[in-house]
């Protein structure tokens, strides 16, 4: 079982960050960035005068100036600021059939798109088209639809507030609320779950709260890869002696040890800071059971403390004044056996009791969570149980305490805030009507799963994508591919070529846009856009690089072009708005009162925080109080336990950004030059007569909507430090195993992180 016998698989001994990160950045910059002014631009990322890092949504620790070193931020920037170009000559050389055989990495690696392109079915090539002609043809195709609800308007989360606001305005004036977006595959469980619990679908903490907390729980997120700037925050907390408690089926290096590239001492002495004090390797899908186990242990210990004459472990004053529903939660927890909790969570009663006691001892606790919580059939319930746990000790709406969902794309939260939602609140629609003088549709629209279903069964005839790679990111890509090929119209606003663009409809257009790193010049001069981070801070971002091509347009300008061509009777002065983005922000402010003083307030370094009522203990829930919510059962791990099946979770490598594959390494997990691996515990391999390095097939154990077997063939099994009963493979390669029907009924989030599979020798 010598690990070094398998090509590209070996142990990684170092900490997260450290010299490895510095080398990786140097390589990214050398390989992708051509000119030195561009490198300088990189160093201005997250400065008030520069652009917001397109990497992740973690706030800038200093809110002011210095560039916070971050390997994966540097990769994101250099990938966008590459010197390579995907030109009309390239499209002339390669037919779409030919391009389909490129790998996903190769498609994007061609570089930035330079010209608007239209698909020509006769030759099977994309050919350049003038902007105006593209807009006219798209406008005609949209107008030709018998019903505006037959079009789907997707948004990926890099889009700025200004572009997203104009986009939703265009789409609503056109007449639909069909807004599938990347949030539907990401933090929708948060957007749906938290409003019922605490009255707001966002996190309640600020960065400063991390300086005042006494414990941090990290559930189902991988900061070293996906939120690298968070490592500095965790490191500072660890240095203060704050226990950091991780719940993750994989032992992720960055949650164990981190060497800060900004600390000369740690770099020179090869020292690192231990991050987690406690690491619980629960089963994938075991979170509901884990959270209930901790609450059950806490409530039992509370009763014992009271019996001994102590004050108890719950915040009784807070519960009485601010909450409802505790009795029902108590009944639910009392009805669960420890045996069932242990089996479903993969953790022992002693471990859960230990976690409960860390929680009980801390005055202030912050719970951070990511996709390990949301991407499950019980994602919404998982989120609500986290809220329950926090409410038991009054850990919401107090300094140093709160809930911290780690958002994905750098402006996914902002896009939602400014109206990208298939379930628009009446206040939004009323305000649009008041400010713009047209009556927006009131019907609920489609989220991502519904949009794919509508494309597959012919109810949707057109798809417009503001960025992203929807069919690749989705569960069941083959179904999405077939659905997209049946469309009348496909439009992609994008920076780089990806597979979704090759799923051609009757008419297909690729519209190349400016990236966030680039100078955006409009009639009134150079423009800034704004974005909202994970902690509801809104700040300005201004590109500094020369655009990749003179033919690029900004996303707001493209939306305006589409709107003018599609809506001859429009009530909106699109050209006037796009001439000066301050005007767009004034309109955002008119529709969303929380943005009062928008243009002025983004002038201050770090921007401003949108009001989060729950942070001030005001509860905009149906009950008017923070609400304990009961979720029956113990979740996926309990439901999915078909005999000899493992629960497969799909994860990101260190060298990818969602469907963008930068490279084939996953340094911290010891993988080099490949992605065709499935991580399994040595014990689960042995139980199947398999060993480290064996070639295996991974088959969906319980497809519930199809007869065709679903098998990922020719994977290499890697014995890994992962919870028993759990397997892990990379997204998006494993998406074929995720059935579209297997999603959270409440939020529509696909169950990417609990797929029951059987693993056997490749045959
Ligand atoms: N460099 C880089 N940065 C990114 C991204 C990227 O792809 N690359 N993507 C961005 C986006 S859109 C998002 S949403 C975020 C994603 O950020 P994360 O939420 O960190 O993303 P994942 O890699 O999907 O997985 C999270 C972690 O959950 C663990 N896990 C898997 N299943 C379970 C489970 O059932 N329970 C628990 N408790 N843990 C589990 C995995 O082992 C992994 O460590 O990152 C954003 N930032
Ligand atoms: N199995 C599995 N599937 C998953 C997940 C998982 O964990 N497991 N995670 C899910 C999650 S959390 C998410 S958020 C989705 C991601 O889904 P998406 O957001 O749809 O996918 P991305 O890969 O981020 O999109 C990449 C493309 O965006 C375009 N792009 C990049 N920058 C810009 C820009 O500034 N403007 C425009 N217009 N386009 C730009 C480029 O053309 C690039 O090819 O995937 C989901 N799918
Ligand atoms: Mo995401």
CSV table of N, CA, C and O in Angstrom, one decimal, residues 185 220-222 226 248-250 252 283-287 370-377 382 636-637 640 647-652 669 726-729 731 738 742 749-756:
chain,number,residue,atom,x,y,z
A,185,UNK,N,-27.4,26.5,-6.8
A,185,UNK,CA,-26.6,25.3,-6.6
A,185,UNK,C,-25.6,25.4,-5.5
A,185,UNK,O,-24.8,24.6,-5.3
A,220,UNK,N,-18.0,21.8,7.1
A,220,UNK,CA,-18.2,21.6,5.6
A,220,UNK,C,-17.7,22.7,4.8
A,220,UNK,O,-18.4,23.1,3.8
A,221,UNK,N,-16.5,23.2,5.0
A,221,UNK,CA,-15.9,24.2,4.1
A,221,UNK,C,-14.4,24.0,4.2
A,221,UNK,O,-13.8,23.5,5.1
A,222,UNK,N,-13.7,24.4,3.1
A,222,UNK,CA,-12.3,24.1,2.9
A,222,UNK,C,-11.5,25.4,2.7
A,222,UNK,O,-11.2,25.8,1.5
A,226,UNK,N,-10.6,27.4,-0.9
A,226,UNK,CA,-11.8,28.2,-1.4
A,226,UNK,C,-12.0,29.5,-0.8
A,226,UNK,O,-12.7,30.4,-1.4
A,248,UNK,N,-15.6,17.7,9.2
A,248,UNK,CA,-15.3,17.4,7.8
A,248,UNK,C,-15.0,16.0,7.6
A,248,UNK,O,-14.1,15.5,8.3
A,249,UNK,N,-15.5,15.3,6.6
A,249,UNK,CA,-15.2,13.9,6.4
A,249,UNK,C,-13.7,13.7,6.0
A,249,UNK,O,-13.1,12.7,6.2
A,250,UNK,N,-13.2,14.7,5.3
A,250,UNK,CA,-11.8,14.7,4.9
A,250,UNK,C,-10.9,15.5,5.9
A,250,UNK,O,-11.4,16.5,6.4
A,252,UNK,N,-8.7,18.0,6.0
A,252,UNK,CA,-8.2,19.1,5.1
A,252,UNK,C,-7.0,19.8,5.7
A,252,UNK,O,-7.1,20.3,6.9
A,283,UNK,N,-19.4,11.5,8.8
A,283,UNK,CA,-19.7,10.9,7.5
A,283,UNK,C,-20.3,12.0,6.6
A,283,UNK,O,-21.0,12.9,7.1
A,284,UNK,N,-20.1,11.9,5.3
A,284,UNK,CA,-20.8,12.9,4.4
A,284,UNK,C,-22.3,12.7,4.6
A,284,UNK,O,-22.7,11.6,4.7
A,285,UNK,N,-22.9,13.8,4.7
A,285,UNK,CA,-24.4,13.7,4.9
A,285,UNK,C,-24.7,13.5,6.4
A,285,UNK,O,-25.9,13.4,6.7
A,286,UNK,N,-23.7,13.5,7.3
A,286,UNK,CA,-24.0,13.2,8.7
A,286,UNK,C,-24.3,14.4,9.5
A,286,UNK,O,-24.3,14.4,10.7
A,287,UNK,N,-24.4,15.6,8.9
A,287,UNK,CA,-24.4,16.8,9.6
A,287,UNK,C,-25.7,17.0,10.4
A,287,UNK,O,-25.6,17.6,11.5
A,370,UNK,N,-20.0,25.8,4.8
A,370,UNK,CA,-20.0,25.9,3.4
A,370,UNK,C,-20.8,24.8,2.7
A,370,UNK,O,-21.9,24.4,3.2
A,371,UNK,N,-20.3,24.4,1.6
A,371,UNK,CA,-21.1,23.4,0.7
A,371,UNK,C,-21.3,22.1,1.4
A,371,UNK,O,-22.3,21.4,1.0
A,372,UNK,N,-20.5,21.7,2.4
A,372,UNK,CA,-20.7,20.5,3.1
A,372,UNK,C,-22.0,20.5,3.8
A,372,UNK,O,-22.6,19.4,4.1
A,373,UNK,N,-22.6,21.6,4.1
A,373,UNK,CA,-23.9,21.8,4.7
A,373,UNK,C,-25.0,21.9,3.8
A,373,UNK,O,-26.1,21.3,3.9
A,374,UNK,N,-24.8,22.7,2.7
A,374,UNK,CA,-26.0,23.1,1.9
A,374,UNK,C,-26.3,22.1,0.8
A,374,UNK,O,-27.5,22.0,0.4
A,375,UNK,N,-25.3,21.4,0.2
A,375,UNK,CA,-25.6,20.6,-1.0
A,375,UNK,C,-26.0,19.2,-0.6
A,375,UNK,O,-25.4,18.2,-0.9
A,376,UNK,N,-27.2,19.2,0.0
A,376,UNK,CA,-27.8,17.9,0.5
A,376,UNK,C,-29.3,18.0,0.3
A,376,UNK,O,-29.8,19.1,0.3
A,377,UNK,N,-29.9,16.8,0.2
A,377,UNK,CA,-31.4,16.8,0.2
A,377,UNK,C,-31.9,17.5,1.4
A,377,UNK,O,-33.1,18.0,1.4
A,382,UNK,N,-30.3,21.4,7.5
A,382,UNK,CA,-29.0,21.5,8.1
A,382,UNK,C,-28.7,22.9,8.5
A,382,UNK,O,-28.3,23.1,9.7
A,636,UNK,N,-29.5,12.6,5.4
A,636,UNK,CA,-29.0,11.7,4.3
A,636,UNK,C,-28.4,10.5,4.7
A,636,UNK,O,-28.7,9.4,4.2
A,637,UNK,N,-27.4,10.6,5.6
A,637,UNK,CA,-26.6,9.4,6.0
A,637,UNK,C,-27.5,8.3,6.5
A,637,UNK,O,-27.2,7.2,6.3
A,640,UNK,N,-29.7,7.2,3.2
A,640,UNK,CA,-29.0,6.6,2.0
A,640,UNK,C,-28.3,5.3,2.3
A,640,UNK,O,-27.5,4.8,1.5
A,647,UNK,N,-21.2,6.9,0.6
A,647,UNK,CA,-21.8,8.2,0.3
A,647,UNK,C,-20.7,9.0,-0.4
A,647,UNK,O,-19.7,9.3,0.2
A,648,UNK,N,-20.9,9.3,-1.7
A,648,UNK,CA,-19.9,10.0,-2.4
A,648,UNK,C,-20.2,11.5,-2.3
A,648,UNK,O,-21.3,12.0,-2.5
A,649,UNK,N,-19.1,12.3,-2.0
A,649,UNK,CA,-19.3,13.7,-2.0
A,649,UNK,C,-18.4,14.3,-3.1
A,649,UNK,O,-17.3,13.7,-3.4
A,650,UNK,N,-18.8,15.4,-3.7
A,650,UNK,CA,-18.1,15.9,-4.8
A,650,UNK,C,-17.5,17.3,-4.4
A,650,UNK,O,-18.2,18.1,-3.9
A,651,UNK,N,-16.2,17.4,-4.6
A,651,UNK,CA,-15.4,18.5,-4.0
A,651,UNK,C,-14.6,19.2,-5.1
A,651,UNK,O,-14.4,18.7,-6.2
A,652,UNK,N,-14.0,20.4,-4.6
A,652,UNK,CA,-13.1,21.2,-5.5
A,652,UNK,C,-11.7,20.8,-5.2
A,652,UNK,O,-11.3,20.7,-4.0
A,669,UNK,N,-3.9,17.7,-0.9
A,669,UNK,CA,-4.4,16.3,-0.8
A,669,UNK,C,-3.4,15.3,-1.5
A,669,UNK,O,-3.7,14.2,-1.6
A,726,UNK,N,-17.6,7.1,3.5
A,726,UNK,CA,-17.6,8.2,2.6
A,726,UNK,C,-16.6,8.1,1.5
A,726,UNK,O,-15.5,7.5,1.8
A,727,UNK,N,-16.9,8.5,0.3
A,727,UNK,CA,-16.0,8.6,-0.8
A,727,UNK,C,-16.0,10.0,-1.3
A,727,UNK,O,-17.0,10.7,-1.1
A,728,UNK,N,-15.0,10.4,-2.0
A,728,UNK,CA,-15.0,11.8,-2.5
A,728,UNK,C,-14.3,11.8,-3.9
A,728,UNK,O,-13.4,11.0,-4.2
A,729,UNK,N,-14.9,12.6,-4.8
A,729,UNK,CA,-14.4,12.7,-6.2
A,729,UNK,C,-14.5,14.2,-6.6
A,729,UNK,O,-15.3,14.9,-5.9
A,731,UNK,N,-15.6,17.5,-8.6
A,731,UNK,CA,-16.6,18.2,-9.4
A,731,UNK,C,-15.8,18.9,-10.5
A,731,UNK,O,-14.8,19.4,-10.1
A,738,UNK,N,-24.8,12.6,-10.2
A,738,UNK,CA,-25.8,13.3,-9.4
A,738,UNK,C,-27.1,13.4,-10.2
A,738,UNK,O,-27.1,14.0,-11.2
A,742,UNK,N,-32.5,14.4,-7.3
A,742,UNK,CA,-32.0,14.2,-6.0
A,742,UNK,C,-31.5,15.6,-5.5
A,742,UNK,O,-30.4,16.0,-5.5
A,749,UNK,N,-31.5,23.0,-4.1
A,749,UNK,CA,-30.1,22.7,-4.2
A,749,UNK,C,-29.8,21.2,-4.5
A,749,UNK,O,-30.3,20.4,-3.8
A,750,UNK,N,-29.1,20.9,-5.6
A,750,UNK,CA,-28.8,19.5,-5.9
A,750,UNK,C,-28.0,18.9,-4.7
A,750,UNK,O,-27.2,19.6,-4.1
A,751,UNK,N,-28.2,17.6,-4.6
A,751,UNK,CA,-27.5,16.9,-3.5
A,751,UNK,C,-26.1,16.4,-3.9
A,751,UNK,O,-25.8,15.2,-4.0
A,752,UNK,N,-25.3,17.4,-4.3
A,752,UNK,CA,-23.9,17.1,-4.8
A,752,UNK,C,-23.1,16.4,-3.8
A,752,UNK,O,-22.0,15.8,-4.1
A,753,UNK,N,-23.4,16.5,-2.5
A,753,UNK,CA,-22.5,16.0,-1.5
A,753,UNK,C,-23.1,14.8,-0.8
A,753,UNK,O,-22.5,14.4,0.3
A,754,UNK,N,-24.1,14.2,-1.3
A,754,UNK,CA,-24.4,12.8,-0.8
A,754,UNK,C,-25.0,12.0,-1.9
A,754,UNK,O,-26.2,12.0,-2.1
A,755,UNK,N,-24.2,11.3,-2.6
A,755,UNK,CA,-24.6,10.4,-3.7
A,755,UNK,C,-24.2,9.0,-3.3
A,755,UNK,O,-23.1,8.7,-3.1
A,756,UNK,N,-25.3,8.2,-3.1
A,756,UNK,CA,-25.0,6.8,-2.7
A,756,UNK,C,-24.3,6.0,-3.9
A,756,UNK,O,-24.9,6.0,-5.0
